[in-house]
Amino acid sequence: TAGSIIGMIPAGMFLLTSVALAVGVIKLASKRTLVQDLYSIEMLARTDVLCLDKTGTITDGTMKVVNSVLINKAYASSLNAIIGSMLTALDDNNMTSRALATYFGYSKEFMAKTLLPFNSTRKISGATFKNGDTYLMGAPEYLLKGTKNKQINDMVKDYAEKGLRVLLVCQCNHEIVDDKVPLDRNPIAVIVIEDHIRDDAQKTIEWFKNNGVKIKIISGDNPITVSEVSRRVGVENA
């Protein structure tokens, strides 16, 4: 009787709701889940679609350069110095830069005059060095936008179908001015990067699927790469 009456009075509702949510927090904590707000437990119960990123979510963010393909052999002796000098000048500390630095190393052989920092809109970074040389590095589909290069397109597609990420390095005859990307871009190398899939990703996706939650992947990476990684972890309609 006392238990029934407590639920009927306003103060009792606060007590019962708080206790129920607190129990939910403890149960989720036992599954190594961080609950930042109590109401998120109720929201989780109502979720029917979950949108995820790829990098750092399905994958663990641990990247590794697995291959470097030279397109223009004239740069065979200077590719490490070019990329190493760009990394030193741009001073990025993201996972992609770390993977590149591990493979190519840092260099001060070329000193930067003008920098083009990476951003998520253009997906390109670059540098004009004091010797007048300009180099760009970024997503092939953005660097080669509006141009056709069957060799590179086929190479990118082949690696993307294996779930690998591809960066293209280009040389330009014009300098970077006012944060504008030079339009003349001569491909010199393709860099292939592997982004390691989390060990528990497939199990987690399966859990959501079994609980009636649809998974959607929203990513800025190459669509073919994202599709292959999504397929490997069991995302429907990948």
PDB file of N, CA, C and O in Angstrom, residues 148-203:
ATOM      1  N   LYS A 148      40.356  14.167 -66.059  1.00  0.00           N
ATOM      2  CA  LYS A 148      40.293  12.720 -66.163  1.00  0.00           C
ATOM      3  C   LYS A 148      41.709  12.142 -66.197  1.00  0.00           C
ATOM      4  O   LYS A 148      42.522  12.540 -67.022  1.00  0.00           O
ATOM      5  N   ASN A 149      41.972  11.220 -65.282  1.00  0.00           N
ATOM      6  CA  ASN A 149      43.260  10.536 -65.265  1.00  0.00           C
ATOM      7  C   ASN A 149      42.971   9.067 -64.969  1.00  0.00           C
ATOM      8  O   ASN A 149      42.816   8.677 -63.812  1.00  0.00           O
ATOM      9  N   LYS A 150      42.856   8.274 -66.031  1.00  0.00           N
ATOM     10  CA  LYS A 150      42.428   6.877 -65.891  1.00  0.00           C
ATOM     11  C   LYS A 150      43.354   6.090 -64.985  1.00  0.00           C
ATOM     12  O   LYS A 150      42.899   5.282 -64.160  1.00  0.00           O
ATOM     13  N   GLN A 151      44.663   6.316 -65.104  1.00  0.00           N
ATOM     14  CA  GLN A 151      45.621   5.569 -64.289  1.00  0.00           C
ATOM     15  C   GLN A 151      45.358   5.767 -62.802  1.00  0.00           C
ATOM     16  O   GLN A 151      45.262   4.801 -62.036  1.00  0.00           O
ATOM     17  N   ILE A 152      45.205   7.025 -62.408  1.00  0.00           N
ATOM     18  CA  ILE A 152      44.991   7.330 -60.988  1.00  0.00           C
ATOM     19  C   ILE A 152      43.593   6.922 -60.551  1.00  0.00           C
ATOM     20  O   ILE A 152      43.410   6.347 -59.460  1.00  0.00           O
ATOM     21  N   ASN A 153      42.592   7.193 -61.381  1.00  0.00           N
ATOM     22  CA  ASN A 153      41.219   6.821 -61.030  1.00  0.00           C
ATOM     23  C   ASN A 153      41.081   5.320 -60.800  1.00  0.00           C
ATOM     24  O   ASN A 153      40.426   4.877 -59.852  1.00  0.00           O
ATOM     25  N   ASP A 154      41.704   4.523 -61.678  1.00  0.00           N
ATOM     26  CA  ASP A 154      41.660   3.069 -61.532  1.00  0.00           C
ATOM     27  C   ASP A 154      42.390   2.624 -60.265  1.00  0.00           C
ATOM     28  O   ASP A 154      41.942   1.713 -59.553  1.00  0.00           O
ATOM     29  N   MET A 155      43.523   3.287 -59.988  1.00  0.00           N
ATOM     30  CA  MET A 155      44.311   2.954 -58.805  1.00  0.00           C
ATOM     31  C   MET A 155      43.533   3.265 -57.526  1.00  0.00           C
ATOM     32  O   MET A 155      43.478   2.458 -56.592  1.00  0.00           O
ATOM     33  N   VAL A 156      42.910   4.456 -57.504  1.00  0.00           N
ATOM     34  CA  VAL A 156      42.127   4.879 -56.332  1.00  0.00           C
ATOM     35  C   VAL A 156      40.962   3.924 -56.104  1.00  0.00           C
ATOM     36  O   VAL A 156      40.695   3.495 -54.974  1.00  0.00           O
ATOM     37  N   LYS A 157      40.259   3.578 -57.181  1.00  0.00           N
ATOM     38  CA  LYS A 157      39.112   2.671 -57.073  1.00  0.00           C
ATOM     39  C   LYS A 157      39.542   1.306 -56.552  1.00  0.00           C
ATOM     40  O   LYS A 157      38.875   0.706 -55.699  1.00  0.00           O
ATOM     41  N   ASP A 158      40.677   0.810 -57.058  1.00  0.00           N
ATOM     42  CA  ASP A 158      41.180  -0.499 -56.643  1.00  0.00           C
ATOM     43  C   ASP A 158      41.494  -0.537 -55.157  1.00  0.00           C
ATOM     44  O   ASP A 158      41.115  -1.474 -54.444  1.00  0.00           O
ATOM     45  N   TYR A 159      42.171   0.497 -54.666  1.00  0.00           N
ATOM     46  CA  TYR A 159      42.515   0.551 -53.236  1.00  0.00           C
ATOM     47  C   TYR A 159      41.273   0.787 -52.382  1.00  0.00           C
ATOM     48  O   TYR A 159      41.130   0.210 -51.296  1.00  0.00           O
ATOM     49  N   ALA A 160      40.360   1.649 -52.868  1.00  0.00           N
ATOM     50  CA  ALA A 160      39.137   1.957 -52.108  1.00  0.00           C
ATOM     51  C   ALA A 160      38.283   0.715 -51.925  1.00  0.00           C
ATOM     52  O   ALA A 160      37.674   0.517 -50.862  1.00  0.00           O
ATOM     53  N   GLU A 161      38.228  -0.133 -52.961  1.00  0.00           N
ATOM     54  CA  GLU A 161      37.442  -1.370 -52.870  1.00  0.00           C
ATOM     55  C   GLU A 161      38.018  -2.340 -51.840  1.00  0.00           C
ATOM     56  O   GLU A 161      37.341  -3.290 -51.431  1.00  0.00           O
ATOM     57  N   LYS A 162      39.249  -2.104 -51.430  1.00  0.00           N
ATOM     58  CA  LYS A 162      39.872  -2.921 -50.384  1.00  0.00           C
ATOM     59  C   LYS A 162      39.726  -2.269 -49.004  1.00  0.00           C
ATOM     60  O   LYS A 162      40.296  -2.746 -48.017  1.00  0.00           O
ATOM     61  N   GLY A 163      38.985  -1.162 -48.960  1.00  0.00           N
ATOM     62  CA  GLY A 163      38.756  -0.466 -47.697  1.00  0.00           C
ATOM     63  C   GLY A 163      39.896   0.436 -47.294  1.00  0.00           C
ATOM     64  O   GLY A 163      39.983   0.859 -46.136  1.00  0.00           O
ATOM     65  N   LEU A 164      40.785   0.770 -48.241  1.00  0.00           N
ATOM     66  CA  LEU A 164      41.945   1.601 -47.949  1.00  0.00           C
ATOM     67  C   LEU A 164      41.687   3.048 -48.358  1.00  0.00           C
ATOM     68  O   LEU A 164      40.919   3.324 -49.278  1.00  0.00           O
ATOM     69  N   ARG A 165      42.354   3.965 -47.678  1.00  0.00           N
ATOM     70  CA  ARG A 165      42.215   5.386 -47.974  1.00  0.00           C
ATOM     71  C   ARG A 165      43.391   5.824 -48.845  1.00  0.00           C
ATOM     72  O   ARG A 165      44.512   5.360 -48.654  1.00  0.00           O
ATOM     73  N   VAL A 166      43.130   6.718 -49.799  1.00  0.00           N
ATOM     74  CA  VAL A 166      44.173   7.141 -50.732  1.00  0.00           C
ATOM     75  C   VAL A 166      44.364   8.654 -50.681  1.00  0.00           C
ATOM     76  O   VAL A 166      43.397   9.414 -50.685  1.00  0.00           O
ATOM     77  N   LEU A 167      45.628   9.079 -50.629  1.00  0.00           N
ATOM     78  CA  LEU A 167      45.991  10.491 -50.742  1.00  0.00           C
ATOM     79  C   LEU A 167      46.793  10.675 -52.020  1.00  0.00           C
ATOM     80  O   LEU A 167      47.574   9.798 -52.401  1.00  0.00           O
ATOM     81  N   LEU A 168      46.610  11.813 -52.670  1.00  0.00           N
ATOM     82  CA  LEU A 168      47.347  12.123 -53.887  1.00  0.00           C
ATOM     83  C   LEU A 168      48.258  13.315 -53.620  1.00  0.00           C
ATOM     84  O   LEU A 168      47.866  14.278 -52.946  1.00  0.00           O
ATOM     85  N   VAL A 169      49.483  13.247 -54.127  1.00  0.00           N
ATOM     86  CA  VAL A 169      50.433  14.356 -54.014  1.00  0.00           C
ATOM     87  C   VAL A 169      50.630  14.936 -55.407  1.00  0.00           C
ATOM     88  O   VAL A 169      50.884  14.206 -56.369  1.00  0.00           O
ATOM     89  N   CYS A 170      50.475  16.257 -55.533  1.00  0.00           N
ATOM     90  CA  CYS A 170      50.608  16.926 -56.833  1.00  0.00           C
ATOM     91  C   CYS A 170      51.622  18.069 -56.761  1.00  0.00           C
ATOM     92  O   CYS A 170      51.787  18.712 -55.716  1.00  0.00           O
ATOM     93  N   GLN A 171      52.260  18.313 -57.898  1.00  0.00           N
ATOM     94  CA  GLN A 171      53.158  19.461 -58.043  1.00  0.00           C
ATOM     95  C   GLN A 171      52.433  20.523 -58.842  1.00  0.00           C
ATOM     96  O   GLN A 171      51.675  20.214 -59.772  1.00  0.00           O
ATOM     97  N   CYS A 172      52.625  21.786 -58.491  1.00  0.00           N
ATOM     98  CA  CYS A 172      51.965  22.892 -59.197  1.00  0.00           C
ATOM     99  C   CYS A 172      53.003  23.883 -59.723  1.00  0.00           C
ATOM    100  O   CYS A 172      54.043  24.103 -59.089  1.00  0.00           O
ATOM    101  N   ASN A 173      52.693  24.510 -60.847  1.00  0.00           N
ATOM    102  CA  ASN A 173      53.598  25.504 -61.432  1.00  0.00           C
ATOM    103  C   ASN A 173      53.334  26.904 -60.892  1.00  0.00           C
ATOM    104  O   ASN A 173      54.127  27.814 -61.121  1.00  0.00           O
ATOM    105  N   HIS A 174      52.201  27.067 -60.212  1.00  0.00           N
ATOM    106  CA  HIS A 174      51.863  28.374 -59.641  1.00  0.00           C
ATOM    107  C   HIS A 174      51.894  28.301 -58.111  1.00  0.00           C
ATOM    108  O   HIS A 174      51.684  27.241 -57.522  1.00  0.00           O
ATOM    109  N   GLU A 175      52.141  29.439 -57.491  1.00  0.00           N
ATOM    110  CA  GLU A 175      52.232  29.501 -56.037  1.00  0.00           C
ATOM    111  C   GLU A 175      50.845  29.610 -55.398  1.00  0.00           C
ATOM    112  O   GLU A 175      49.874  29.980 -56.047  1.00  0.00           O
ATOM    113  N   ILE A 176      50.792  29.282 -54.119  1.00  0.00           N
ATOM    114  CA  ILE A 176      49.567  29.453 -53.326  1.00  0.00           C
ATOM    115  C   ILE A 176      49.455  30.925 -52.951  1.00  0.00           C
ATOM    116  O   ILE A 176      50.378  31.493 -52.359  1.00  0.00           O
ATOM    117  N   VAL A 177      48.345  31.560 -53.328  1.00  0.00           N
ATOM    118  CA  VAL A 177      48.151  32.982 -53.032  1.00  0.00           C
ATOM    119  C   VAL A 177      46.788  33.165 -52.381  1.00  0.00           C
ATOM    120  O   VAL A 177      45.771  32.700 -52.901  1.00  0.00           O
ATOM    121  N   ASP A 178      46.772  33.856 -51.242  1.00  0.00           N
ATOM    122  CA  ASP A 178      45.519  34.170 -50.534  1.00  0.00           C
ATOM    123  C   ASP A 178      44.663  32.934 -50.276  1.00  0.00           C
ATOM    124  O   ASP A 178      43.443  32.933 -50.511  1.00  0.00           O
ATOM    125  N   ASP A 179      45.287  31.870 -49.850  1.00  0.00           N
ATOM    126  CA  ASP A 179      44.579  30.639 -49.469  1.00  0.00           C
ATOM    127  C   ASP A 179      43.830  30.004 -50.648  1.00  0.00           C
ATOM    128  O   ASP A 179      42.890  29.241 -50.457  1.00  0.00           O
ATOM    129  N   LYS A 180      44.260  30.323 -51.883  1.00  0.00           N
ATOM    130  CA  LYS A 180      43.627  29.754 -53.067  1.00  0.00           C
ATOM    131  C   LYS A 180      44.476  28.610 -53.618  1.00  0.00           C
ATOM    132  O   LYS A 180      45.695  28.710 -53.698  1.00  0.00           O
ATOM    133  N   VAL A 181      43.796  27.526 -54.000  1.00  0.00           N
ATOM    134  CA  VAL A 181      44.494  26.342 -54.500  1.00  0.00           C
ATOM    135  C   VAL A 181      44.824  26.539 -55.983  1.00  0.00           C
ATOM    136  O   VAL A 181      43.931  26.820 -56.787  1.00  0.00           O
ATOM    137  N   PRO A 182      46.110  26.403 -56.375  1.00  0.00           N
ATOM    138  CA  PRO A 182      46.472  26.505 -57.800  1.00  0.00           C
ATOM    139  C   PRO A 182      45.713  25.472 -58.630  1.00  0.00           C
ATOM    140  O   PRO A 182      45.478  24.349 -58.183  1.00  0.00           O
ATOM    141  N   LEU A 183      45.335  25.857 -59.834  1.00  0.00           N
ATOM    142  CA  LEU A 183      44.517  24.977 -60.673  1.00  0.00           C
ATOM    143  C   LEU A 183      45.343  23.963 -61.465  1.00  0.00           C
ATOM    144  O   LEU A 183      44.830  22.924 -61.858  1.00  0.00           O
ATOM    145  N   ASP A 184      46.614  24.270 -61.726  1.00  0.00           N
ATOM    146  CA  ASP A 184      47.455  23.309 -62.445  1.00  0.00           C
ATOM    147  C   ASP A 184      48.028  22.298 -61.450  1.00  0.00           C
ATOM    148  O   ASP A 184      48.731  22.654 -60.521  1.00  0.00           O
ATOM    149  N   ARG A 185      47.683  21.041 -61.638  1.00  0.00           N
ATOM    150  CA  ARG A 185      48.077  20.003 -60.674  1.00  0.00           C
ATOM    151  C   ARG A 185      48.628  18.793 -61.410  1.00  0.00           C
ATOM    152  O   ARG A 185      47.915  18.127 -62.152  1.00  0.00           O
ATOM    153  N   ASN A 186      49.906  18.541 -61.212  1.00  0.00           N
ATOM    154  CA  ASN A 186      50.578  17.428 -61.871  1.00  0.00           C
ATOM    155  C   ASN A 186      50.826  16.313 -60.858  1.00  0.00           C
ATOM    156  O   ASN A 186      51.669  16.452 -59.974  1.00  0.00           O
ATOM    157  N   PRO A 187      50.097  15.199 -60.935  1.00  0.00           N
ATOM    158  CA  PRO A 187      50.240  14.106 -59.956  1.00  0.00           C
ATOM    159  C   PRO A 187      51.654  13.534 -59.945  1.00  0.00           C
ATOM    160  O   PRO A 187      52.236  13.290 -61.010  1.00  0.00           O
ATOM    161  N   ILE A 188      52.195  13.351 -58.751  1.00  0.00           N
ATOM    162  CA  ILE A 188      53.540  12.766 -58.650  1.00  0.00           C
ATOM    163  C   ILE A 188      53.557  11.483 -57.805  1.00  0.00           C
ATOM    164  O   ILE A 188      54.439  10.659 -57.982  1.00  0.00           O
ATOM    165  N   ALA A 189      52.591  11.322 -56.905  1.00  0.00           N
ATOM    166  CA  ALA A 189      52.596  10.114 -56.075  1.00  0.00           C
ATOM    167  C   ALA A 189      51.228   9.850 -55.461  1.00  0.00           C
ATOM    168  O   ALA A 189      50.449  10.775 -55.228  1.00  0.00           O
ATOM    169  N   VAL A 190      50.967   8.575 -55.210  1.00  0.00           N
ATOM    170  CA  VAL A 190      49.756   8.139 -54.514  1.00  0.00           C
ATOM    171  C   VAL A 190      50.184   7.475 -53.213  1.00  0.00           C
ATOM    172  O   VAL A 190      51.091   6.639 -53.204  1.00  0.00           O
ATOM    173  N   ILE A 191      49.556   7.874 -52.116  1.00  0.00           N
ATOM    174  CA  ILE A 191      49.874   7.315 -50.796  1.00  0.00           C
ATOM    175  C   ILE A 191      48.664   6.532 -50.298  1.00  0.00           C
ATOM    176  O   ILE A 191      47.539   7.052 -50.300  1.00  0.00           O
ATOM    177  N   VAL A 192      48.877   5.296 -49.891  1.00  0.00           N
ATOM    178  CA  VAL A 192      47.794   4.413 -49.459  1.00  0.00           C
ATOM    179  C   VAL A 192      47.839   4.250 -47.945  1.00  0.00           C
ATOM    180  O   VAL A 192      48.881   3.886 -47.386  1.00  0.00           O
ATOM    181  N   ILE A 193      46.707   4.507 -47.287  1.00  0.00           N
ATOM    182  CA  ILE A 193      46.641   4.473 -45.822  1.00  0.00           C
ATOM    183  C   ILE A 193      45.574   3.481 -45.359  1.00  0.00           C
ATOM    184  O   ILE A 193      44.463   3.457 -45.895  1.00  0.00           O
ATOM    185  N   GLU A 194      45.921   2.687 -44.364  1.00  0.00           N
ATOM    186  CA  GLU A 194      44.972   1.746 -43.766  1.00  0.00           C
ATOM    187  C   GLU A 194      44.482   2.296 -42.429  1.00  0.00           C
ATOM    188  O   GLU A 194      45.283   2.728 -41.594  1.00  0.00           O
ATOM    189  N   ASP A 195      43.168   2.289 -42.250  1.00  0.00           N
ATOM    190  CA  ASP A 195      42.542   2.742 -41.002  1.00  0.00           C
ATOM    191  C   ASP A 195      41.973   1.506 -40.316  1.00  0.00           C
ATOM    192  O   ASP A 195      41.032   0.893 -40.815  1.00  0.00           O
ATOM    193  N   HIS A 196      42.540   1.129 -39.181  1.00  0.00           N
ATOM    194  CA  HIS A 196      42.221  -0.146 -38.531  1.00  0.00           C
ATOM    195  C   HIS A 196      40.800  -0.165 -37.972  1.00  0.00           C
ATOM    196  O   HIS A 196      40.385   0.743 -37.244  1.00  0.00           O
ATOM    197  N   ILE A 197      40.035  -1.206 -38.324  1.00  0.00           N
ATOM    198  CA  ILE A 197      38.659  -1.362 -37.824  1.00  0.00           C
ATOM    199  C   ILE A 197      38.693  -1.830 -36.369  1.00  0.00           C
ATOM    200  O   ILE A 197      39.482  -2.694 -36.003  1.00  0.00           O
ATOM    201  N   ARG A 198      37.838  -1.233 -35.547  1.00  0.00           N
ATOM    202  CA  ARG A 198      37.775  -1.625 -34.124  1.00  0.00           C
ATOM    203  C   ARG A 198      37.439  -3.107 -34.000  1.00  0.00           C
ATOM    204  O   ARG A 198      36.608  -3.639 -34.743  1.00  0.00           O
ATOM    205  N   ASP A 199      38.044  -3.753 -33.021  1.00  0.00           N
ATOM    206  CA  ASP A 199      37.820  -5.193 -32.815  1.00  0.00           C
ATOM    207  C   ASP A 199      36.369  -5.510 -32.475  1.00  0.00           C
ATOM    208  O   ASP A 199      35.853  -6.570 -32.823  1.00  0.00           O
ATOM    209  N   ASP A 200      35.692  -4.567 -31.778  1.00  0.00           N
ATOM    210  CA  ASP A 200      34.316  -4.831 -31.340  1.00  0.00           C
ATOM    211  C   ASP A 200      33.275  -4.162 -32.239  1.00  0.00           C
ATOM    212  O   ASP A 200      32.080  -4.166 -31.919  1.00  0.00           O
ATOM    213  N   ALA A 201      33.709  -3.595 -33.376  1.00  0.00           N
ATOM    214  CA  ALA A 201      32.775  -2.851 -34.241  1.00  0.00           C
ATOM    215  C   ALA A 201      31.661  -3.737 -34.781  1.00  0.00           C
ATOM    216  O   ALA A 201      30.481  -3.380 -34.712  1.00  0.00           O
ATOM    217  N   GLN A 202      32.002  -4.911 -35.291  1.00  0.00           N
ATOM    218  CA  GLN A 202      30.996  -5.792 -35.870  1.00  0.00           C
ATOM    219  C   GLN A 202      29.995  -6.254 -34.812  1.00  0.00           C
ATOM    220  O   GLN A 202      28.789  -6.289 -35.051  1.00  0.00           O
ATOM    221  N   LYS A 203      30.501  -6.564 -33.632  1.00  0.00           N
ATOM    222  CA  LYS A 203      29.635  -7.017 -32.534  1.00  0.00           C
ATOM    223  C   LYS A 203      28.679  -5.901 -32.099  1.00  0.00           C
ATOM    224  O   LYS A 203      27.500  -6.144 -31.820  1.00  0.00           O
TER     225      LYS A 203
END
